[in-house]
Coordinates of C-alpha atoms in Angstrom, one line a residue:
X1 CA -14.8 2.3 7.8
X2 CA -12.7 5.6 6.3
X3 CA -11.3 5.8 9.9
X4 CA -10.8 2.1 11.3
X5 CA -6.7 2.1 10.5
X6 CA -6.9 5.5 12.5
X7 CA -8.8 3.8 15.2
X8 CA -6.1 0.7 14.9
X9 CA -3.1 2.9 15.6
X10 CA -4.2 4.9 18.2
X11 CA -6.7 2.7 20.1
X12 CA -3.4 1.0 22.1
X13 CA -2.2 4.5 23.2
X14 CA -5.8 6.1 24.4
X15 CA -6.3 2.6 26.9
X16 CA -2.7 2.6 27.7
X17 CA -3.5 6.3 29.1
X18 CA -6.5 5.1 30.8
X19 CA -4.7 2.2 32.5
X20 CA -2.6 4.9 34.6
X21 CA -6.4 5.6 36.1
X22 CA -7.2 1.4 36.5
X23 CA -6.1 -0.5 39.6
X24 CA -3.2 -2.7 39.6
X25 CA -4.7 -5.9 40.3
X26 CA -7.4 -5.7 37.7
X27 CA -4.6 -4.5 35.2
X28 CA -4.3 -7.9 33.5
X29 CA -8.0 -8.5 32.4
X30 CA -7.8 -4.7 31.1
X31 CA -5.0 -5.8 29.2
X32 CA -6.6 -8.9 27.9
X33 CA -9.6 -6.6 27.0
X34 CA -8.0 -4.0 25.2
X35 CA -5.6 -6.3 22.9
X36 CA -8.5 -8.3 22.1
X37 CA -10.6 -5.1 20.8
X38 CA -7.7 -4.1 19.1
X39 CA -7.7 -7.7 17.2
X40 CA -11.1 -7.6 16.6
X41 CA -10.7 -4.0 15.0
X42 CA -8.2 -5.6 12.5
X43 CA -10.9 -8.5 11.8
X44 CA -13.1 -5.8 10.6
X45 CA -10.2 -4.4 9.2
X46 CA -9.8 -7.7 6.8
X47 CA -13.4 -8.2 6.3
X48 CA -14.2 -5.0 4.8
X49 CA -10.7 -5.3 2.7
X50 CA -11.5 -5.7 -1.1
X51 CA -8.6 -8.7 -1.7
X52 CA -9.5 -8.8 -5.2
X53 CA -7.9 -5.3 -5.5
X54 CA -4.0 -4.2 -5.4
X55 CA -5.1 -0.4 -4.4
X56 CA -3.7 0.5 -1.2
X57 CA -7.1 1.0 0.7
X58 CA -8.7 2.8 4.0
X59 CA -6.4 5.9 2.8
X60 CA -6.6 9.1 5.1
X61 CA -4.4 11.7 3.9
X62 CA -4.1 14.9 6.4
X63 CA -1.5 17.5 6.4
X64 CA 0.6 18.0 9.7
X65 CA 3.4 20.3 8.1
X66 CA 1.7 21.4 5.1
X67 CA 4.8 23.5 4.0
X68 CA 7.3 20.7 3.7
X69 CA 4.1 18.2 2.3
X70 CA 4.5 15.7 5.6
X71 CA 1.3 14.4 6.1
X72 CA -0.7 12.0 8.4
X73 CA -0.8 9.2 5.1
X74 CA -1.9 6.0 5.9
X75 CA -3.4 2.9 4.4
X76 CA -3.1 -0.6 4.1
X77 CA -2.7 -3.3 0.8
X78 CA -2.5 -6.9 0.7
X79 CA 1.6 -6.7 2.1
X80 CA 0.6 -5.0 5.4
X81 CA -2.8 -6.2 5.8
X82 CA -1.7 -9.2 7.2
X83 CA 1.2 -8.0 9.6
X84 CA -1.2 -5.5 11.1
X85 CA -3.2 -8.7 12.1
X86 CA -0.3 -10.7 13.1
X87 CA 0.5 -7.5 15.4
X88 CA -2.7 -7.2 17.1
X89 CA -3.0 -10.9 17.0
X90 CA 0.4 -11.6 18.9
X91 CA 0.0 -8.5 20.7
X92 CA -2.8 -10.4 22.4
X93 CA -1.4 -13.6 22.9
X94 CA 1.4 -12.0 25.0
X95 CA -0.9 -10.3 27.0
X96 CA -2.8 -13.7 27.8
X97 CA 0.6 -16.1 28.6
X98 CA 2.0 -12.9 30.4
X99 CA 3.4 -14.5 33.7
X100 CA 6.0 -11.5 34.4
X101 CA 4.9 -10.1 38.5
X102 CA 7.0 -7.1 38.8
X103 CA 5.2 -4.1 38.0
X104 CA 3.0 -5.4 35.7
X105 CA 0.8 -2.3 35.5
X106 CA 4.0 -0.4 34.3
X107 CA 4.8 -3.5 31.8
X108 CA 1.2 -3.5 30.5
X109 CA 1.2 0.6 29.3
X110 CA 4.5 0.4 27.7
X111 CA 2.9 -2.8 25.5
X112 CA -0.1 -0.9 24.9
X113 CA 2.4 2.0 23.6
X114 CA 4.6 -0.2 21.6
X115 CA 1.9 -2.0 20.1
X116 CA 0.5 1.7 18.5
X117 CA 3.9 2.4 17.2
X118 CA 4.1 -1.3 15.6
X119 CA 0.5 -0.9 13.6
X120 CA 1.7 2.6 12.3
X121 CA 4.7 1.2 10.7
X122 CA 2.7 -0.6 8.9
X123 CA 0.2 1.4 7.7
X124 CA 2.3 4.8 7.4
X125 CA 2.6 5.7 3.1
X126 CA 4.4 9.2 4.2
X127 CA 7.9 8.5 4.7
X128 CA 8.1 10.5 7.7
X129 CA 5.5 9.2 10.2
X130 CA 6.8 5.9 8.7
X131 CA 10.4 7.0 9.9
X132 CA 8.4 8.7 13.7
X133 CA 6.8 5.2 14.4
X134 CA 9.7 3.2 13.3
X135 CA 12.0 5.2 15.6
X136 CA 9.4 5.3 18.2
X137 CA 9.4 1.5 18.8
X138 CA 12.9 2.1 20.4
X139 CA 11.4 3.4 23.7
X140 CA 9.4 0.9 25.0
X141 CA 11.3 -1.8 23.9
X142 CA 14.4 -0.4 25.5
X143 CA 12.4 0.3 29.1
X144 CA 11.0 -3.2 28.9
X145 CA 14.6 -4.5 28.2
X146 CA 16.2 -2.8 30.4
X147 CA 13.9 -2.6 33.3
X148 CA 11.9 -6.3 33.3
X149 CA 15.0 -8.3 31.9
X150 CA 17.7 -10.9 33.3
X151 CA 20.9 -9.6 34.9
X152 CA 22.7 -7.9 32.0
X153 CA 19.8 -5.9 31.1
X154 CA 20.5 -2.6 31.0
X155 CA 24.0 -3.6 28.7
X156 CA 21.5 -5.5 26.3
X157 CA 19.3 -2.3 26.5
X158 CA 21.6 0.0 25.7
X159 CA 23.3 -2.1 22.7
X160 CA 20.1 -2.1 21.3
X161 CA 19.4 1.1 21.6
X162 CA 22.8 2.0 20.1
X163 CA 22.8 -0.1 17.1
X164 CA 19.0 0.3 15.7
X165 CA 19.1 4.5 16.8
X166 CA 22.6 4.8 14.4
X167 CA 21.4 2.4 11.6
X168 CA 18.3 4.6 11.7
X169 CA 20.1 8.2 11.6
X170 CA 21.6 7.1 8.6
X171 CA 18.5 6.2 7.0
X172 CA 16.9 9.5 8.2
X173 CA 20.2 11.3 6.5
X174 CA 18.6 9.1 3.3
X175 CA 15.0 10.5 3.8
X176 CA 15.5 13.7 3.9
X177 CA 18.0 14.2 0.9
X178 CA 15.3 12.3 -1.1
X179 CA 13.1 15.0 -0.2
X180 CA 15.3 17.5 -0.8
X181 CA 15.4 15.6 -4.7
X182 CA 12.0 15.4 -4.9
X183 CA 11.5 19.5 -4.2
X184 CA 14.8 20.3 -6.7
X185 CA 13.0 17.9 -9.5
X186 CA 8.8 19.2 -9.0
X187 CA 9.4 22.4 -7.1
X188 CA 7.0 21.7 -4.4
X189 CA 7.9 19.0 -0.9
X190 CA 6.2 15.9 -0.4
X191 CA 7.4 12.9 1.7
X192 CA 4.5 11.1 0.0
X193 CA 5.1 7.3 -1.1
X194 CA 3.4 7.7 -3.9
X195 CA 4.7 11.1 -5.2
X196 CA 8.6 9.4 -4.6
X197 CA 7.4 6.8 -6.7
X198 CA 7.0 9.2 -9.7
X199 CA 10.6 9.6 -9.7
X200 CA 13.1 8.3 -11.7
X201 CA 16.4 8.9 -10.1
X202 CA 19.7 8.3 -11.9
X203 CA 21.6 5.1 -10.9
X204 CA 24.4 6.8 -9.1
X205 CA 21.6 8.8 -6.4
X206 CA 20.1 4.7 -6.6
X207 CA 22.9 3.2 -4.7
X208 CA 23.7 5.9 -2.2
X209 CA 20.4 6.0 -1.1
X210 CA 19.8 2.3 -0.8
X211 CA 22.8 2.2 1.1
X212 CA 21.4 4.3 3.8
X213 CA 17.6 3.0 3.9
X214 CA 19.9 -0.5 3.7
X215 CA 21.3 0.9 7.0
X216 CA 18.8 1.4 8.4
X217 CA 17.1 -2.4 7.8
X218 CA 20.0 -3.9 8.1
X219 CA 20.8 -3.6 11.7
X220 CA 16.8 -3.4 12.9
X221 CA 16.3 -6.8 10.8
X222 CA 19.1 -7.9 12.1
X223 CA 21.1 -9.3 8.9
X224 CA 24.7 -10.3 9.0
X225 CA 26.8 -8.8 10.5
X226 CA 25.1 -6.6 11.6
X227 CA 23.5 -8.9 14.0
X228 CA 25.0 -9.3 17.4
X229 CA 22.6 -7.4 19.9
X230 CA 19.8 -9.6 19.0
X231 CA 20.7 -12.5 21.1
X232 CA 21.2 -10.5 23.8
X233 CA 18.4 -8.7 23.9
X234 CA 16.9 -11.3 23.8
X235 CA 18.8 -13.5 26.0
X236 CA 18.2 -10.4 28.7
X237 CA 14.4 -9.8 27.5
X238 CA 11.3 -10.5 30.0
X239 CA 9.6 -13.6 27.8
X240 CA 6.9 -11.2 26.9
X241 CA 9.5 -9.1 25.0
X242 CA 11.2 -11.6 23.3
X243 CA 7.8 -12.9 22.1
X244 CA 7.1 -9.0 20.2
X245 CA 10.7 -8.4 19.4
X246 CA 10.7 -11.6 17.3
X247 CA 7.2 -11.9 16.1
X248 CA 6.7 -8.3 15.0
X249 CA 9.6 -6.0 15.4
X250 CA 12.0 -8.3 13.0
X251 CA 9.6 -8.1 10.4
X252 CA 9.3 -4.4 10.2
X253 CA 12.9 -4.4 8.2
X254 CA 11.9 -6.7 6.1
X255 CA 8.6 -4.6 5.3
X256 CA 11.0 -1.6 5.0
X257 CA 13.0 -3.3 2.3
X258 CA 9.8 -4.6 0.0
X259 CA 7.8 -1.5 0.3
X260 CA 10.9 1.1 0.2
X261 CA 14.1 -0.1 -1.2
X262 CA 12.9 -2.3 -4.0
X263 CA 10.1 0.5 -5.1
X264 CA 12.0 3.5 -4.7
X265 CA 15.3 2.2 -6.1
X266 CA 14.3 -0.6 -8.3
X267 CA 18.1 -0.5 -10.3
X268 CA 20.0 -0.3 -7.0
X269 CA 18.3 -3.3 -5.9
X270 CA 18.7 -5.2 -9.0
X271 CA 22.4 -4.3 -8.5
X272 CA 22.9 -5.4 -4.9
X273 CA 20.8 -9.2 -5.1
X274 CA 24.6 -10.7 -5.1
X275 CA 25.6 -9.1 -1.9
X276 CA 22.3 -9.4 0.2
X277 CA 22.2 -12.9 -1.3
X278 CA 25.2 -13.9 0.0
X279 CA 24.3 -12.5 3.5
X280 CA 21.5 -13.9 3.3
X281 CA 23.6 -17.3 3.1
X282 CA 25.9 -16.6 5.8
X283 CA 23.3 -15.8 7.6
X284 CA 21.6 -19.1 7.6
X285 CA 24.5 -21.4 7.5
X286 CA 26.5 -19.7 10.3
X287 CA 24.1 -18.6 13.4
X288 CA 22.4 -22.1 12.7
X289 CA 26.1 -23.6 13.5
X290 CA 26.3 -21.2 16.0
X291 CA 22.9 -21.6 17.3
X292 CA 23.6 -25.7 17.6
X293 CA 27.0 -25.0 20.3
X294 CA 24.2 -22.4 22.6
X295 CA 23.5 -24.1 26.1
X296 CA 21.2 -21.1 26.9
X297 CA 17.6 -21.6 25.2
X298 CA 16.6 -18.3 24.3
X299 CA 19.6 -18.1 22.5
X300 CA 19.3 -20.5 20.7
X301 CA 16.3 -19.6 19.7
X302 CA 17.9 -15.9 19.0
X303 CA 20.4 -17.6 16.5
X304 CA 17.6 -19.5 15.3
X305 CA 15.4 -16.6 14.0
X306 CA 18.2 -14.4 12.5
X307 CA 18.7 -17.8 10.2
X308 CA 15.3 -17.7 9.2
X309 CA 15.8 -14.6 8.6
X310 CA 18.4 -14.7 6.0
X311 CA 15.6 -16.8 4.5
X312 CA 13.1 -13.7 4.4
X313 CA 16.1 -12.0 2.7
X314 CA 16.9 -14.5 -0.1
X315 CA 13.1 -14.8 -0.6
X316 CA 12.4 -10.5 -0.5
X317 CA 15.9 -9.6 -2.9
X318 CA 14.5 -13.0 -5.4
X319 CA 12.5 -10.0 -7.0
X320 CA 9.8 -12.2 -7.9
X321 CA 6.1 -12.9 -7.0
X322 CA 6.9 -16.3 -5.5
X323 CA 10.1 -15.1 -3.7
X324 CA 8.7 -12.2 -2.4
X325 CA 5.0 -13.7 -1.1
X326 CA 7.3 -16.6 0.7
X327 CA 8.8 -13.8 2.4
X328 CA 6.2 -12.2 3.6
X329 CA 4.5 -15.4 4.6
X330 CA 7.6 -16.0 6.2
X331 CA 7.4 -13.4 8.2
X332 CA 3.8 -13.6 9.4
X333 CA 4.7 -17.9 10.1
X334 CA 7.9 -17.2 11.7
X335 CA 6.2 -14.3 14.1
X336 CA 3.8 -17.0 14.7
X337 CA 6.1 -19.9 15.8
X338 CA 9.4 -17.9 17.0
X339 CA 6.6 -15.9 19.6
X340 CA 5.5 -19.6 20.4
X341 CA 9.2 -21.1 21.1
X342 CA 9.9 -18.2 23.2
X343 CA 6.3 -18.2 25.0
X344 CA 7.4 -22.1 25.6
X345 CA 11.1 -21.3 27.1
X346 CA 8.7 -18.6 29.0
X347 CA 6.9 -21.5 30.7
X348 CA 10.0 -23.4 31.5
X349 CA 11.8 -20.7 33.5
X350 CA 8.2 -19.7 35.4
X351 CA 8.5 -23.5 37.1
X352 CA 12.4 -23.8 37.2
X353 CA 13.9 -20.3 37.2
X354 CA 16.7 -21.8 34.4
X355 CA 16.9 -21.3 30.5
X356 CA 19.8 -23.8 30.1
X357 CA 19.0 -27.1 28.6
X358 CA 21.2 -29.2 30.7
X359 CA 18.7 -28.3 33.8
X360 CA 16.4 -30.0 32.2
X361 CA 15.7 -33.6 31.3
X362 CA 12.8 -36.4 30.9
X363 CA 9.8 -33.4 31.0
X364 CA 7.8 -35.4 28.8
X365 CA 7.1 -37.9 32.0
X366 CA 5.2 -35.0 33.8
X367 CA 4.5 -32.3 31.2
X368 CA 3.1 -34.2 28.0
X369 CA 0.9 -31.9 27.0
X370 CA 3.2 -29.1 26.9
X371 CA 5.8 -31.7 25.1
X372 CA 3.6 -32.4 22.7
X373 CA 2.6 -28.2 21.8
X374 CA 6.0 -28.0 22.1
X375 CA 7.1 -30.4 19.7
X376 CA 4.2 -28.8 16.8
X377 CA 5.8 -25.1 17.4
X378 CA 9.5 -26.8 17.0
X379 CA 8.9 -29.0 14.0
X380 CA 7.2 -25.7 12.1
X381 CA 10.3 -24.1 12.9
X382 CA 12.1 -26.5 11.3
X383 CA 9.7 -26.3 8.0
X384 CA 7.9 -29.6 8.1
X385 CA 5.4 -29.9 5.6
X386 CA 1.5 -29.0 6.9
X387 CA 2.4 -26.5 9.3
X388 CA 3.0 -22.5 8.8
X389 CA 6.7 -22.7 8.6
X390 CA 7.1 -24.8 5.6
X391 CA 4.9 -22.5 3.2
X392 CA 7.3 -19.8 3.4
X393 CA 10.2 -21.1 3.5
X394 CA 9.3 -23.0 0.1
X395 CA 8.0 -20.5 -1.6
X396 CA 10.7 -18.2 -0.4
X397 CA 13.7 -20.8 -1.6
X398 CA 11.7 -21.1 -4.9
X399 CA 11.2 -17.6 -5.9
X400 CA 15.3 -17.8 -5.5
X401 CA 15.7 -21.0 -7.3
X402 CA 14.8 -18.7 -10.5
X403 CA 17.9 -16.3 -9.3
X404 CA 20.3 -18.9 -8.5
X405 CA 19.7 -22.4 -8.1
X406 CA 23.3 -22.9 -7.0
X407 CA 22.5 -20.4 -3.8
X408 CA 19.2 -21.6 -3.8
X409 CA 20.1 -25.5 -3.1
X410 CA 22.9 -24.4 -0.7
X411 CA 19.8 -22.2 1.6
X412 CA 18.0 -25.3 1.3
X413 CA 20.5 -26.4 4.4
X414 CA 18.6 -24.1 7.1
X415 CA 16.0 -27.0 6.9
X416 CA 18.8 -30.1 7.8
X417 CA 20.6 -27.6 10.1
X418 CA 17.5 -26.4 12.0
X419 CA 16.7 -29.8 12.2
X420 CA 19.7 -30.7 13.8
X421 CA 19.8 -27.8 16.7
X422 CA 16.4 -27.7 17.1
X423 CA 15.8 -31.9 17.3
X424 CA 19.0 -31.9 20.0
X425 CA 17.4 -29.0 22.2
X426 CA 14.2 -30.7 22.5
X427 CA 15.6 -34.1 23.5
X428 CA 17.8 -33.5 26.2
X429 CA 14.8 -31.4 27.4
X430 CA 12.2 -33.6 27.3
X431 CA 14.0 -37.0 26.6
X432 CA 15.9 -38.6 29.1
X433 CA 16.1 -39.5 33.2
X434 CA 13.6 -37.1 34.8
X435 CA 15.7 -34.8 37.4
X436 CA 15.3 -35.0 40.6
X437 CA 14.2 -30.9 40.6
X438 CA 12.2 -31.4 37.8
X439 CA 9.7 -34.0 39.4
X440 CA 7.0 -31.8 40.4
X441 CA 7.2 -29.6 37.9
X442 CA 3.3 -28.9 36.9
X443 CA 1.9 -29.1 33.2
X444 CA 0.4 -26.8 31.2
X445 CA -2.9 -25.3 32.4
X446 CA -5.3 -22.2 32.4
X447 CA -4.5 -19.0 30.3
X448 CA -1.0 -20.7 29.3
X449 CA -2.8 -23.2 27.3
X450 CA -4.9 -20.8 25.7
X451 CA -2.1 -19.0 24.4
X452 CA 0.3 -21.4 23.5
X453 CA -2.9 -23.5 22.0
X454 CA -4.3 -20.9 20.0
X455 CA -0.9 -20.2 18.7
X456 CA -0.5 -24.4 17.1
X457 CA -4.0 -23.9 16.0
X458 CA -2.8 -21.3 13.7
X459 CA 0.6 -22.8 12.8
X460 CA -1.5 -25.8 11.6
X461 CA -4.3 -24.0 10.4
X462 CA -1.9 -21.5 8.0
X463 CA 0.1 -24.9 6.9
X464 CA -3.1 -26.3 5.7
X465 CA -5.0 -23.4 4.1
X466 CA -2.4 -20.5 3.4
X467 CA -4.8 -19.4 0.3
X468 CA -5.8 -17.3 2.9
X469 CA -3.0 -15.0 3.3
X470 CA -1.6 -15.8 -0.2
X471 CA -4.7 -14.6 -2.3
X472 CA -4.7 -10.9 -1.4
X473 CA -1.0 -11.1 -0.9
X474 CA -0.3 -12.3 -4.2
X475 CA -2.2 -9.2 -6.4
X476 CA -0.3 -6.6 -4.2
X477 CA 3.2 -8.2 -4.7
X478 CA 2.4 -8.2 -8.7
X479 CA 1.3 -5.0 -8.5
X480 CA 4.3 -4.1 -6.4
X481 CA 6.8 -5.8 -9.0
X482 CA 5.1 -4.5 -12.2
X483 CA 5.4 -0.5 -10.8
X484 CA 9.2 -1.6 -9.8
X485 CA 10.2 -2.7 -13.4
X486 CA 8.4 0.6 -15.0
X487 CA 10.5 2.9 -12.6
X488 CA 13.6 0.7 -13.9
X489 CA 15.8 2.8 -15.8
X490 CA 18.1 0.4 -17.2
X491 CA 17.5 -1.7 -20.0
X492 CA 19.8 -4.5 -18.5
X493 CA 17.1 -4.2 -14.6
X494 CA 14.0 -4.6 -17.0
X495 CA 15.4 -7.6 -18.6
X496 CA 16.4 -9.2 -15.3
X497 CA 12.6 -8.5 -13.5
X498 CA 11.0 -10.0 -16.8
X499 CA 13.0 -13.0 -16.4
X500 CA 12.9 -13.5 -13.3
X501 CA 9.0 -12.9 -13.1
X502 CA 8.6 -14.7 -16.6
X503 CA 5.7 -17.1 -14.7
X504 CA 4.0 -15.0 -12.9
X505 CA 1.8 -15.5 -9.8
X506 CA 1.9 -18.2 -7.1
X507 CA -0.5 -21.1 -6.6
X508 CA -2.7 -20.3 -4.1
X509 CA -3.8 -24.0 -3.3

């Protein structure tokens, strides 16, 4: 098993070259056959995963540029080990509810690519293949943008491009003079995690670079304001590429922050918490209000996740075990139902060819099945209790609550305004006089209910039991926190982690 993250990673890219050889009408069940090896390499992945343990684990360390110490470093711990299976998970899914026709053979490779690129941002401990894979996303995501989207496609492509390739320069500009630090202070080069972690830099050197590695998150996450290509790229996206780029490619900011920023520069972060806490705010209070005035479905649902993820923010920069494994359950739930919602609106343009809510009207007459998956995947958007959406959201608010409880209560408004948006799309959609164009419209069937089903028999499933993810995630968040308050160099940053980790742990019932 020393080699099954290797396999992981680079699996995707070898059947991705073979599919150039496969025929074009048997590209789909190729597809379908490769993501679901690749998710049944990360179920080995998770069985053979000691969860009792906070090591980082399946470690393969080989030099590439021995002089300057970047190596091929990877591993996986209870943060990533879950996103890796959310990626090969939804990966899959995609693939399965895929309904684009238009060079589908072409659409298929560049998935297969992007989904190698996702799995080694995950599992990359040297800073630079982190910063290769991270940047390497960009590609495919751009070409399926900008070659299998809507009518403004190549406008969305290129804003995307342009905002996520600067935020990331800066952060490479952060990278390297680290390096350059870590050489002046041991006298040797290593872009090692773990070696960076060794090093206590003075406060000053903190916040310039968490500025740029906050550059660099920032605009990939997106977090306000910093946050106005993601509904277009979305809003342009095939469905199968808003379902990645909001399952899996959100979350890798996120990730960035928790295993990066808060490690690396545990003071800076300690010193920031106001001002990412009150983006955080903004962000949930204002694209919900703007979300609840959008016509357009997918954006709505664009809005929608950049206020959940001023949740992730709130929960990640609460600098405790329960903020922190909210957030990362957030992420995993919100990949989960935000790749369903837009797997739904998918569906609805398939039959109708519209994504604005006033075409519709009365669907639940002809399509109650569908209605009633799509009602599940909406209401664990919204957070209700028993489904995946309200575990991390909770636990996410309450890690806060120890922060502020003033900021705390006022995030607790995503839930009411969510509620709001999210209840008023789905009733003048399915609620109503039938239209005349809608009458025939056929209900779910097939490989679309396979993939929208398996995806509510998670977001139940996880609501129910999230022990599951919560166990393992738990011991490498503690572990993660205690190394963060020994690097802390002020007596005032020690104080505040204590506190705010006082009661440690969170209930895994």
């Amino acid at each position: 098993m020393e080699h099954i993250l290797t396999m992981l990673i680079f699996f995707p890219a070898v059947a991705a070259i073979l599919g150039f050889l496969i025929d074009k009408d048997s590209m789909r069940q190729f597809a379908i056959v490769v993501t679901f090896v690749e998710f049944v390499l990360s179920m080995i992945l998770y069985y053979n995963f000691d969860i009792n343990s906070a090591d980082v684990q399946f470690m393969v360390n080989i030099p590439i540029i021995k002089s300057y110490g970047i190596n091929y470093l990877i591993g996986a711990d209870g943060i990533s080990l879950f996103l890796i299976i959310m990626i090969t998970f939804m990966t899959m899914i995609a693939v399965i509810g895929l309904t684009e026709k238009r060079d589908v053979k072409n659409l298929i490779i560049t998935m297969l690519f992007l989904e190698m690129t996702m799995v080694g941002v995950f599992a990359a401990f040297d800073v630079i293949l982190f910063y290769i894979f991270w940047e390497l996303t960009i590609i495919p995501m751009f070409y399926i943008i900008g070659f299998w989207g809507y009518n403004k496609r190549l406008y969305a492509a290129v804003k995307f491009f342009l905002y996520t390739f600067t935020g990331s320069l800066i952060m490479l500009v952060g990278i390297l003079y680290f390096g350059y630090v870590y050489y002046q202070a041991t006298g040797v080069w290593s872009f090692a995690l773990y070696d960076w972690m060794n090093i206590n830099l003075p406060f000053d050197l903190q916040l310039w670079l968490f500025i740029a590695f906050f550059f660099g998150f920032a605009v990939k996450m997106p977090m306000f304001p910093f946050h106005t290509w993601l509904p277009l790229a979305h809003g342009q996206a095939p469905t199968i590429g808003s379902i990645i780029l909001a399952a899996i490619l959100l979350k890798m900011e996120t990730y960035g922050f928790i295993r990066f920023s808060l490690g690396l520069f545990p003071d800076a972060s300690v010193y920031f918490v106001p001002l990412l806490a009150t983006l955080g705010i903004i962000a949930i209070i204002y694209t919900a209000m703007i979300a609840y005035a959008q016509e357009d479905m997918k954006q709505l649902i664009a809005y929608s996740s950049i206020s959940h993820m001023g949740i992730i923010t709130i929960g990640v920069f609460a600098l405790n075990v329960e903020g922190i494994s909210g957030a990362v359950f957030l992420m995993i739930g919100h990949g989960i139902v935000s790749g369903a919602l837009f797997m739904c609106v998918g569906l609805l343009y398939d039959r109708t060819g519209t994504k604005l809510i006033k075409k519709f009207g009365g669907l639940a007459s002809n399509m109650p099945l569908f209605a009633m998956l799509y009602l599940i995947v909406l209401m664990a958007s919204i957070g209700l209790p028993l489904t995946v959406g309200f575990v991390g959201e909770f636990l996410s608010i309450l890690g806060f609550f120890k922060y502020s409880p003033i900021l705390a209560s006022i995030a607790v408004l995503t839930i009411v305004l969510s509620a709001v948006y999210m209840l008023n799309m789905y009733k003048f959609t399915f609620f109503g006089r039938l239209k005349i164009i809608n009458m025939n419209l056929k209900d779910i069937y097939g490989r679309e209910l396979v993939a929208l089903g398996s995806l509510v028999a998670l977001i139940i499933f996880l609501g129910i039991y999230p022990k599951i993810i919560l166990e393992p995630l738990n011991i490498s968040v503690t572990n993660h926190l205690q190394i963060m308050e020994n690097k802390a160099l002020n007596i005032e940053t020690k104080d505040k982690l204590n506190e705010l980790n006082s009661i440690k742990g969170v209930s895994n019932e």
